[in-house]
Coordinates of C-alpha atoms and ligand atoms in Angstrom, one line a residue:
X1 CA 4.5 38.7 10.9
X2 CA 4.7 36.9 14.6
X3 CA 7.9 34.6 14.3
X4 CA 7.4 31.6 17.1
X5 CA 10.2 29.6 17.3
X6 CA 12.3 31.8 15.1
X7 CA 15.7 30.3 15.9
X8 CA 17.8 32.3 13.4
X9 CA 18.9 33.3 9.7
X10 CA 17.8 30.4 7.9
X11 CA 14.3 31.1 9.1
X12 CA 14.3 34.5 7.3
X13 CA 11.1 36.6 7.3
X14 CA 9.6 36.2 3.7
X15 CA 10.2 32.1 4.3
X16 CA 9.4 30.8 1.0
X17 CA 7.9 33.3 -0.7
X18 CA 5.1 33.4 1.7
X19 CA 4.0 37.1 2.6
X20 CA 1.3 38.4 4.5
X21 CA 1.6 36.0 7.3
X22 CA -0.1 36.8 10.7
X23 CA 2.1 34.7 12.3
X24 CA 4.7 31.3 12.0
X25 CA 5.3 28.3 14.5
X26 CA 8.1 27.2 14.1
X27 CA 9.6 23.8 15.0
X28 CA 7.2 23.6 18.0
X29 CA 7.1 20.6 20.3
X30 CA 4.2 18.2 20.7
X31 CA 2.8 20.6 24.3
X32 CA 2.8 23.3 21.8
X33 CA 1.5 22.3 19.4
X34 CA -1.1 19.8 21.5
X35 CA -2.2 23.5 23.2
X36 CA -2.4 25.0 19.4
X37 CA -4.8 22.4 18.0
X38 CA -7.1 22.0 21.1
X39 CA -7.2 25.9 21.5
X40 CA -8.0 26.2 17.2
X41 CA -10.6 23.4 17.9
X42 CA -9.2 21.3 15.6
X43 CA -8.8 18.2 17.7
X44 CA -9.5 16.6 21.0
X45 CA -7.7 14.8 23.8
X46 CA -8.2 11.0 23.8
X47 CA -8.1 8.6 27.3
X48 CA -4.7 8.3 28.1
X49 CA -3.1 11.3 26.0
X50 CA -2.7 11.3 22.2
X51 CA -4.6 13.9 20.1
X52 CA -7.7 13.2 18.0
X53 CA -7.7 14.8 14.3
X54 CA -11.1 14.1 12.3
X55 CA -10.7 14.0 8.7
X56 CA -13.6 14.9 7.0
X57 CA -14.4 14.2 3.5
X58 CA -10.5 12.3 2.8
X59 CA -10.0 9.4 4.6
X60 CA -7.5 7.8 2.6
X61 CA -5.5 8.8 -0.2
X62 CA -6.2 10.3 -3.2
X63 CA -4.5 9.1 -6.0
X64 CA -6.4 10.8 -9.2
X65 CA -5.8 14.3 -7.5
X66 CA -1.9 13.9 -7.5
X67 CA 0.2 15.2 -10.4
X68 CA 3.5 15.8 -11.1
X69 CA 5.2 18.2 -13.3
X70 CA 6.0 17.7 -16.3
X71 CA 9.8 19.6 -17.5
X72 CA 13.0 19.7 -19.7
X73 CA 14.5 16.9 -17.0
X74 CA 10.9 14.9 -15.4
X75 CA 10.2 14.3 -19.1
X76 CA 12.3 12.3 -19.7
X77 CA 12.7 10.5 -16.3
X78 CA 9.5 9.9 -15.3
X79 CA 7.2 7.3 -15.8
X80 CA 4.3 9.0 -16.8
X81 CA 2.1 5.9 -17.6
X82 CA 1.6 6.0 -13.9
X83 CA 2.1 9.8 -13.1
X84 CA -0.6 12.2 -14.0
X85 CA 1.2 15.1 -15.1
X86 CA 1.2 19.1 -14.3
X87 CA 2.5 21.9 -16.8
X88 CA 5.0 23.8 -15.5
X89 CA 2.9 26.7 -15.5
X90 CA -0.3 25.1 -14.2
X91 CA 2.1 24.6 -11.4
X92 CA 3.2 28.2 -11.1
X93 CA -0.4 29.4 -10.8
X94 CA -1.0 26.5 -8.2
X95 CA 1.9 28.0 -6.3
X96 CA 1.1 31.2 -6.5
X97 CA -2.7 30.7 -5.4
X98 CA -1.6 28.7 -2.4
X99 CA 0.7 31.6 -1.6
X100 CA -2.1 34.3 -1.8
X101 CA -4.1 31.5 0.2
X102 CA -1.9 31.5 2.8
X103 CA -1.5 35.8 3.1
X104 CA -2.9 36.6 6.7
X105 CA -2.7 32.7 8.0
X106 CA -0.7 31.4 10.8
X107 CA 1.3 28.6 9.6
X108 CA 2.8 25.4 11.1
X109 CA 6.7 24.7 9.9
X110 CA 8.1 21.6 10.6
X111 CA 12.4 21.1 9.7
X112 CA 13.1 17.4 9.5
X113 CA 14.8 14.9 7.7
X114 CA 13.8 12.2 5.1
X115 CA 15.9 8.9 5.4
X116 CA 18.7 7.7 8.6
X117 CA 21.6 7.3 6.9
X118 CA 23.3 10.7 6.7
X119 CA 24.5 10.2 2.8
X120 CA 21.2 10.0 1.4
X121 CA 19.6 12.5 3.7
X122 CA 16.7 15.1 1.9
X123 CA 16.1 18.1 4.2
X124 CA 12.3 18.8 4.7
X125 CA 10.2 21.5 5.1
X126 CA 6.9 21.4 5.8
X127 CA 4.5 24.3 6.5
X128 CA 1.1 23.3 7.4
X129 CA -2.4 24.9 7.8
X130 CA -3.6 23.2 11.1
X131 CA -1.3 22.6 14.5
X132 CA -2.4 18.2 14.3
X133 CA -0.3 18.5 11.2
X134 CA 2.1 19.6 12.4
X135 CA 2.5 17.3 15.1
X136 CA 2.0 14.8 12.5
X137 CA 4.6 15.4 10.2
X138 CA 6.7 15.5 13.0
X139 CA 6.5 12.1 14.5
X140 CA 6.9 10.9 10.9
X141 CA 9.9 12.1 10.3
X142 CA 13.6 11.9 11.6
X143 CA 14.0 14.8 13.9
X144 CA 16.8 17.0 13.8
X145 CA 18.9 17.5 16.8
X146 CA 19.3 21.1 18.1
X147 CA 22.4 21.8 15.8
X148 CA 21.2 20.1 13.1
X149 CA 18.4 22.8 13.6
X150 CA 20.6 25.8 13.8
X151 CA 21.7 25.0 10.4
X152 CA 19.0 23.2 8.8
X153 CA 18.9 24.4 5.0
X154 CA 15.4 22.7 3.2
X155 CA 15.7 21.0 -0.2
X156 CA 12.5 19.9 -0.4
X157 CA 9.5 21.6 0.8
X158 CA 6.0 20.7 1.1
X159 CA 2.8 23.7 1.7
X160 CA 0.2 21.6 3.1
X161 CA -3.3 24.1 3.1
X162 CA -6.5 21.8 3.4
X163 CA -8.4 24.5 3.2
X164 CA -7.7 25.2 -0.5
X165 CA -9.9 24.5 -3.2
X166 CA -7.8 24.2 -6.4
X167 CA -9.3 24.9 -9.5
X168 CA -9.2 22.1 -12.1
X169 CA -9.6 24.8 -14.8
X170 CA -7.1 27.9 -13.9
X171 CA -4.4 25.0 -12.0
X172 CA -4.8 22.0 -14.9
X173 CA -6.2 18.8 -11.5
X174 CA -9.1 17.2 -11.4
X175 CA -11.5 18.4 -8.9
X176 CA -11.2 20.7 -5.3
X177 CA -8.1 18.4 -4.1
X178 CA -4.8 18.5 -4.9
X179 CA -1.3 16.8 -4.6
X180 CA 0.8 18.3 -6.6
X181 CA 4.9 16.8 -7.3
X182 CA 7.8 19.6 -8.5
X183 CA 10.5 17.0 -8.7
X184 CA 13.1 19.4 -10.6
X185 CA 11.7 22.3 -7.8
X186 CA 11.1 19.4 -5.1
X187 CA 8.0 21.5 -3.7
X188 CA 4.5 19.4 -2.6
X189 CA 1.6 21.3 -2.4
X190 CA -1.2 19.5 -1.0
X191 CA -4.7 21.1 -1.0
X192 CA -8.3 20.5 -0.8
X193 CA -8.2 17.3 1.8
X194 CA -7.4 16.8 5.4
X195 CA -5.5 13.3 5.6
X196 CA -2.5 13.7 6.4
X197 CA -1.3 10.8 5.0
X198 CA -0.7 12.7 1.9
X199 CA 1.9 15.2 3.4
X200 CA 4.1 11.3 4.1
X201 CA 4.0 9.4 1.1
X202 CA 4.9 13.0 -1.1
X203 CA 8.5 12.6 1.0
X204 CA 8.3 9.3 0.1
X205 CA 7.3 9.7 -3.6
X206 CA 10.8 12.2 -4.0
X207 CA 13.4 9.9 -2.8
X208 CA 11.6 6.9 -5.0
X209 CA 13.2 9.4 -7.2
X210 CA 15.9 10.8 -6.3
X211 CA 17.7 7.8 -3.8
X212 CA 17.5 4.8 -7.3
X213 CA 20.3 7.1 -9.7
X214 CA 23.1 7.3 -5.8
X215 CA 22.0 3.0 -6.2
X216 CA 19.8 3.0 -3.5
X217 CA 17.1 0.5 -4.3
X218 CA 13.8 2.5 -2.5
X219 CA 11.6 0.9 -1.1
X220 CA 7.7 0.6 0.1
X221 CA 8.3 -1.9 2.9
X222 CA 8.6 -2.5 6.8
X223 CA 12.5 -3.5 8.4
X224 CA 13.7 -5.2 11.9
X225 CA 16.4 -7.7 12.8
X226 CA 16.7 -10.5 14.6
X227 CA 19.6 -11.0 17.3
X228 CA 21.4 -12.3 14.4
X229 CA 21.9 -8.7 13.0
X230 CA 19.8 -10.9 10.4
X231 CA 17.7 -7.9 8.7
X232 CA 14.1 -8.8 7.1
X233 CA 12.4 -6.3 4.9
X234 CA 8.7 -7.2 4.2
X235 CA 7.2 -4.9 0.8
X236 CA 3.6 -4.4 0.9
X237 CA 0.7 -2.3 -0.5
X238 CA -1.0 -0.2 1.8
X239 CA -2.9 -2.4 5.1
X240 CA -1.8 -5.2 4.0
X241 CA 0.7 -5.4 6.8
X242 CA 3.6 -4.2 7.0
X243 CA 3.3 -2.5 10.3
X244 CA 1.5 -5.5 11.9
X245 CA 4.2 -7.7 11.0
X246 CA 7.6 -5.2 11.2
X247 CA 5.7 -5.2 15.1
X248 CA 7.8 -8.6 17.1
X249 CA 8.8 -8.1 20.3
X250 CA 11.6 -10.9 19.5
X251 CA 13.3 -8.5 16.5
X252 CA 13.8 -5.1 16.5
X253 CA 11.8 -2.6 14.2
X254 CA 13.8 -1.0 11.8
X255 CA 10.6 1.0 10.3
X256 CA 7.2 0.1 9.2
X257 CA 7.2 1.9 5.9
X258 CA 9.6 2.9 3.7
X259 CA 13.0 2.1 3.3
X260 CA 16.1 2.6 1.6
X261 CA 19.0 -0.5 1.0
X262 CA 22.0 1.2 -0.1
X263 CA 26.0 0.4 0.3
X264 CA 25.6 0.0 3.7
X265 CA 22.6 -1.5 4.5
X266 CA 19.0 -0.7 5.5
X267 CA 17.8 3.0 6.7
X268 CA 14.5 3.9 7.4
X269 CA 13.0 6.6 5.2
X270 CA 11.6 7.9 8.4
X271 CA 10.8 8.6 12.0
X272 CA 7.8 7.4 13.1
X273 CA 4.7 4.4 12.0
X274 CA 1.3 4.9 10.6
X275 CA -0.5 2.0 12.2
X276 CA -4.2 1.2 10.5
X277 CA -5.6 0.8 13.7
X278 CA -8.9 -0.4 12.8
X279 CA -10.0 -3.7 15.3
X280 CA -7.2 -2.9 17.3
X281 CA -6.6 -5.4 19.9
X282 CA -3.9 -5.5 22.6
X283 CA -3.9 -9.3 22.1
X284 CA -3.2 -9.7 18.5
X285 CA -1.0 -6.4 18.2
X286 CA 0.2 -5.2 21.7
X287 CA 3.0 -3.1 21.0
X288 CA 0.6 -1.1 18.1
X289 CA -2.3 -1.1 21.1
X290 CA 0.7 0.2 23.7
X291 CA 1.5 3.4 21.3
X292 CA -2.1 4.5 21.3
X293 CA -2.4 5.1 25.3
X294 CA -0.1 7.7 25.7
X295 CA 0.7 11.3 25.0
X296 CA 2.3 12.5 21.5
X297 CA 0.3 9.9 19.5
X298 CA -2.0 11.2 17.2
X299 CA -5.7 9.6 16.0
X300 CA -6.7 10.0 12.9
X301 CA -10.7 9.5 12.7
X302 CA -10.5 6.9 16.3
X303 CA -14.3 7.1 17.1
X304 CA -14.1 8.1 20.8
X305 CA -16.5 6.9 23.6
X306 CA -18.5 9.7 26.1
X307 CA -15.1 8.5 28.4
X308 CA -13.2 9.9 25.3
X309 CA -11.6 5.7 25.0
X310 CA -11.2 4.9 21.7
X311 CA -13.2 2.7 20.3
X312 CA -10.8 0.8 17.4
X313 CA -14.1 -1.4 16.7
X314 CA -16.1 1.6 15.2
X315 CA -15.0 2.0 11.3
X316 CA -17.8 4.2 10.9
X317 CA -16.3 7.1 10.0
X318 CA -13.5 5.3 7.9
X319 CA -12.1 1.5 7.9
X320 CA -8.3 3.5 7.4
X321 CA -8.6 4.4 11.6
X322 CA -4.6 5.4 12.0
X323 CA -2.3 5.9 14.8
X324 CA 1.0 7.8 14.2
X325 CA 3.3 7.9 16.9
X326 CA 7.9 8.3 17.4
X327 CA 8.8 5.1 16.2
X328 CA 10.3 5.1 20.3
X329 CA 7.1 4.9 20.6
X330 CA 7.6 0.7 19.7
X331 CA 9.7 -0.7 23.6
X332 CA 12.4 -2.4 20.8
X333 CA 12.9 0.0 18.0
X334 CA 16.3 0.5 16.6
X335 CA 17.3 4.5 17.9
X336 CA 19.6 4.3 14.3
X337 CA 16.7 3.6 11.6
X338 CA 19.9 2.2 10.2
X339 CA 20.5 -2.0 9.9
X340 CA 22.9 -4.2 8.2
X341 CA 21.6 -5.9 4.4
X342 CA 18.8 -7.9 4.4
X343 CA 19.1 -11.6 4.7
X344 CA 15.0 -12.4 4.2
X345 CA 13.0 -10.5 1.9
X346 CA 9.1 -11.3 2.6
X347 CA 6.5 -9.6 0.3
X348 CA 3.3 -9.7 1.6
X349 CA 0.4 -10.6 -0.8
X350 CA -3.2 -9.7 0.6
X351 CA -4.8 -11.6 -1.3
X352 CA -8.7 -11.2 -2.0
X353 CA -9.4 -14.4 -4.0
X354 CA -8.2 -17.1 -1.2
X355 CA -6.0 -18.8 -4.4
X356 CA -2.6 -18.3 -2.5
X357 CA -1.2 -20.2 -0.4
X358 CA 0.3 -18.4 2.8
X359 CA 3.4 -19.0 2.5
X360 CA 5.6 -20.3 -0.4
X361 CA 9.5 -19.8 -1.4
X362 CA 10.9 -17.6 -4.1
X363 CA 13.7 -18.2 -6.3
X364 CA 15.4 -15.1 -7.4
X365 CA 13.4 -15.3 -11.3
X366 CA 10.1 -15.6 -9.2
X367 CA 10.7 -13.0 -6.7
X368 CA 11.4 -10.0 -9.0
X369 CA 8.5 -11.9 -11.1
X370 CA 5.8 -11.0 -8.1
X371 CA 7.4 -7.6 -7.3
X372 CA 7.5 -6.6 -10.5
X373 CA 3.6 -8.2 -10.2
X374 CA 2.9 -6.6 -6.5
X375 CA -0.4 -8.1 -7.2
X376 CA -2.4 -8.1 -3.9
X377 CA -5.7 -5.8 -2.5
X378 CA -6.5 -2.5 -2.2
X379 CA -7.6 -2.6 1.3
X380 CA -10.7 -0.9 2.6
X381 CA -10.5 3.2 3.1
X382 CA -6.6 3.3 2.5
X383 CA -7.7 4.6 -0.8
X384 CA -10.7 6.5 -1.7
X385 CA -13.8 4.5 -2.8
X386 CA -11.8 1.7 -1.6
X387 CA -14.8 0.4 0.0
X388 CA -13.4 -3.3 0.4
X389 CA -10.9 -5.0 -0.5
X390 CA -10.0 -5.2 -4.4
X391 CA -7.7 -7.4 -5.8
X392 CA -4.9 -4.8 -7.3
X393 CA -1.1 -5.0 -9.4
X394 CA 0.6 -2.3 -7.9
X395 CA 3.7 -2.8 -8.9
X396 CA 6.6 -3.2 -6.6
X397 CA 4.0 -3.0 -4.1
X398 CA 3.4 0.9 -4.4
X399 CA 2.8 1.6 -7.4
X400 CA 1.1 4.7 -6.2
X401 CA 4.6 6.1 -4.6
X402 CA 6.4 5.4 -8.3
X403 CA 8.1 8.2 -9.7
X404 CA 9.9 6.2 -12.1
X405 CA 9.6 3.0 -14.4
X406 CA 8.9 -0.4 -12.1
X407 CA 12.6 -2.2 -13.9
X408 CA 14.7 0.5 -12.3
X409 CA 14.0 -0.6 -9.0
X410 CA 13.5 -4.5 -10.0
X411 CA 17.3 -4.8 -11.1
X412 CA 18.5 -2.4 -8.1
X413 CA 16.2 -5.1 -6.3
X414 CA 17.3 -8.1 -8.6
X415 CA 21.2 -7.0 -8.4
X416 CA 21.1 -6.7 -4.3
X417 CA 19.1 -10.2 -3.7
X418 CA 21.9 -11.9 -6.3
X419 CA 24.5 -10.1 -4.6
X420 CA 23.3 -10.8 -1.2
X421 CA 21.9 -14.0 -1.8
X422 CA 19.0 -13.0 0.0
X423 CA 16.2 -15.3 0.8
X424 CA 12.2 -14.0 -0.1
X425 CA 9.2 -15.3 0.6
X426 CA 5.4 -14.3 -0.7
X427 CA 3.7 -14.2 2.6
X428 CA -0.6 -13.9 1.7
X429 CA -2.4 -11.7 4.7
X430 CA -5.8 -11.4 2.7
X431 CA -7.9 -14.3 2.4
X432 CA -8.0 -18.0 3.4
X433 CA -11.0 -21.0 3.3
X434 CA -12.4 -18.8 0.6
X435 CA -12.7 -15.4 -0.9
X436 CA -12.9 -12.1 1.0
X437 CA -17.2 -12.2 2.1
X438 CA -16.9 -16.2 1.8
X439 CA -13.7 -17.1 3.8
X440 CA -12.0 -15.3 6.2
X441 CA -8.6 -12.7 6.6
X442 CA -5.6 -14.9 7.0
X443 CA -5.2 -15.6 11.5
X444 CA -2.5 -13.0 12.1
X445 CA -0.9 -16.1 14.6
X446 CA -0.6 -17.8 11.3
X447 CA 1.1 -15.4 9.2
X448 CA 3.6 -14.6 12.1
X449 CA 4.4 -18.3 13.2
X450 CA 5.3 -18.8 9.2
X451 CA 7.7 -15.7 9.4
X452 CA 9.0 -17.0 12.7
X453 CA 9.7 -19.8 10.8
X454 CA 10.7 -17.8 7.6
X455 CA 13.3 -15.9 9.7
X456 CA 14.5 -18.3 12.2
X457 CA 15.6 -20.6 9.0
X458 CA 13.5 -23.9 10.2
X459 CA 11.5 -23.8 7.4
X460 CA 14.5 -23.6 4.6
X461 CA 15.0 -27.6 5.3
X462 CA 10.9 -28.0 5.1
X463 CA 9.5 -30.2 3.4
X464 CA 7.7 -28.5 0.0
X465 CA 5.1 -29.2 -2.6
X466 CA 5.5 -27.0 -5.9
X467 CA 2.0 -25.1 -6.8
X468 CA -0.3 -26.2 -9.4
X469 CA -0.6 -23.7 -10.8
X470 CA 1.6 -20.8 -9.7
X471 CA 4.9 -22.8 -10.1
X472 CA 6.9 -22.3 -6.3
X473 CA 7.5 -24.4 -3.3
X474 CA 5.1 -24.3 -0.3
X475 CA 5.7 -26.1 2.7
X476 CA 3.3 -28.7 3.6
X477 CA 3.8 -28.5 7.0
X478 CA 5.4 -26.0 9.4
X479 CA 5.4 -26.9 13.5
X480 CA 2.6 -24.0 14.8
X481 CA 1.2 -23.7 11.6
X482 CA -2.4 -25.5 11.1
X483 CA -1.7 -28.0 8.1
X484 CA -4.8 -27.3 6.4
X485 CA -3.9 -23.4 6.1
X486 CA -1.3 -24.6 3.6
X487 CA -2.8 -26.0 0.5
X488 CA -5.3 -22.9 -0.4
X489 CA -7.9 -25.7 -2.2
X490 CA -7.7 -28.0 1.0
X491 CA -9.4 -24.6 2.9
X492 CA -12.3 -25.2 0.2
X493 CA -15.5 -26.3 0.1
X494 CA -15.6 -26.9 -3.3
X495 CA -13.0 -27.8 -5.3
X496 CA -14.1 -26.8 -8.7
X497 CA -14.6 -23.3 -7.3
X498 CA -10.6 -23.4 -6.1
X499 CA -9.6 -24.3 -9.3
X500 CA -11.6 -21.9 -11.6
X501 CA -11.2 -19.0 -9.5
X502 CA -7.8 -19.8 -9.7
X503 CA -7.0 -19.9 -13.4
X504 CA -9.2 -16.6 -13.3
X505 CA -6.3 -15.0 -11.3
X506 CA -3.3 -16.7 -13.1
X507 CA -4.9 -15.3 -16.3
X508 CA -4.9 -11.5 -14.6
X509 CA -0.9 -12.3 -14.0
X510 CA -0.5 -13.2 -17.3
X511 CA -2.9 -10.2 -18.7
X512 CA -0.5 -7.9 -16.5
X513 CA 2.7 -8.9 -16.9
X514 CA 2.4 -8.2 -20.8
X515 CA 3.7 -4.0 -19.7
X516 CA 7.0 -6.0 -18.3
X517 CA 7.8 -8.6 -20.8
X518 CA 10.2 -6.5 -22.7
X519 CA 11.7 -5.4 -19.3
X520 CA 13.0 -8.7 -17.7
X521 CA 14.9 -12.0 -19.1
X522 CA 13.9 -15.0 -20.2
X523 CA 14.2 -16.6 -16.1
X524 CA 12.1 -13.8 -15.2
X525 CA 9.1 -14.9 -17.6
X526 CA 9.7 -18.6 -17.2
X527 CA 8.9 -17.7 -13.7
X528 CA 5.3 -16.6 -14.6
X529 CA 2.0 -19.2 -13.6
X530 CA 0.5 -21.0 -15.8
X531 CA -2.8 -21.8 -17.0
X532 CA -3.8 -25.1 -16.3
X533 CA -5.2 -26.9 -18.8
X534 CA -8.7 -28.4 -17.5
X535 CA -8.3 -32.1 -18.0
X536 CA -5.4 -31.7 -14.8
Ligands
ADP601 N1 -2.0 -11.6 8.4 C1 -2.2 -11.2 8.3 N2 -1.5 -10.4 8.8 C2 -1.0 -8.9 8.8 N3 -1.8 -7.9 9.6 C3 -3.4 -8.4 9.4 C4 -3.7 -9.8 9.1 N4 -5.0 -10.3 9.3 C5 -5.5 -8.4 9.3 N5 -4.3 -7.7 9.4 C6 -5.1 -6.5 10.1 O1 -4.5 -5.4 8.6 C7 -4.1 -4.3 8.8 C8 -2.5 -4.1 8.1 O2 -2.8 -2.3 8.9 P1 -0.7 -2.2 8.3 O3 0.2 -3.1 8.6 O4 -0.7 -0.9 9.4 O5 -0.7 -2.7 6.8 P2 0.1 -1.9 6.0 O6 1.8 -1.1 7.2 O7 0.8 -2.3 5.4 O8 0.3 -0.3 5.6 C9 -3.9 -4.5 10.4 O9 -5.7 -4.2 10.8 C10 -4.1 -5.4 11.2 O10 -4.3 -6.4 12.6
PEP602 C1 -0.4 5.9 5.2 C2 -0.1 5.1 4.1 O1 0.7 4.0 3.6 P1 0.8 2.6 4.1 O2 -1.0 2.4 4.3 O3 1.6 1.6 3.8 O4 1.2 2.8 6.0 C3 -1.3 4.9 3.2 O5 -1.3 4.5 1.8 O6 -2.0 6.4 3.0
MN603 MN1 1.7 1.6 7.3

């Protein structure tokens, strides 16, 4: 077997039981991976330099094809209501078949870290069939220094073979696509899909399993820091605004998607960003737009015109077009990925019903209630089969990535909010003036102005009203924001229709929260919305 780039003994010949490979390319650089990706016909180069690849059938995550191995250790630690199980026997068969499938292949390997905080860092070795997947994960995780690389010892291993087709009868999965996670042996097998986000979210899933027992709150959130060293974290499900809203020229970017909150503060799990690029414009999102105009960025499922210029308005392949780039492509990104304790928590709810106000202040009990509820929308394209926004309750705003029971994350957050006296806000990046299909998407400018007021503290002294349905405090006017938009009921033509939709949503919250009742105290239960009697 030819080994390109092997530097020392840790790159053993039979790496991880991968015997009979044709060749293996270790920790290749961006230019080298460009050449391999182009020469192997995997990708093409866009105007100004990004590498562009298509992912075929799978243009978003396949949550129904994700499995977790149930063994003696995970039987009691994994939240099985939310994680499909696979037996160790099936996993062993799958691993053996992955190794067999890899025989004779060229593989690419990257040695990277998950977690910027050294105390909690997860060394990950990622074997990929595609050179462009090797560049993607190299962009997304943390790249070791040459010194660290010399002694790199992997703790977690990912084998990513899109051309592998799983067999449900033999492997105990659902179809040809499989994302199998063995949390005890720290191995992930990804087959039958070319969507690169599966690799990134597998690392996130492992950190969500490994960190809480160490007292670290793992979060599906972005984070940035103001001049006053005031860290803000933005929780949100896929496509709801974490990346967009954390890219703010007046605040240092810490990370766009996945963070830990430990004894020393907040730290990014990753070393790159994975931005949605549908309808991306230089006007609305200049920082992110600039990353799509340079060598090293990977564009996923983006359509190019005849001059290889990306057409970000073209969602013909998927609404979930993406750009994956190293975080230092954002000019004011933190060089360390670490930040002080949060001063503000923002929970992004993309309300497809147009009922939620653009912003609401949350008491600690309301923050817990909404964190566990995780009301938002699955935005078009982020999951297989989601073609328009679907109202959903994704607990902790990241249910597809949670191996543990939500109460483990909720209790950690509850204690951290109390210990650090954190301000909490609920921000609707979804619809206003009516539900999806009638109303319009919340203007990004309005959201940014509201966030500016919340983060600068001026909102704290604003005048508030109490929302009739949810009971939380809503500002009645905010400088720079159209006052009308602050009252969602007022933005609807038909107020009766608004009230009816709001009641339906309240009932959905009540129905959903039943599963958490026994895990929270009475103050959190009291933070639930109440059905308005028709008379009121
Ligand atoms: N008011 C808004 N706030 C944030 N994003 C918005 C808003 N309105 C529309 N969007 C769009 O929603 C998408 C959010 O994507 P992104 O920030 O990548 O989500 P996430 O990082 O949570 O996965 C972007 O395409 C952005 O342009
Ligand atoms: C990459 C993903 O996460 P997010 O959309 O939250 O960035 C994803 O959900 O596939
Ligand atoms: Mn994101």
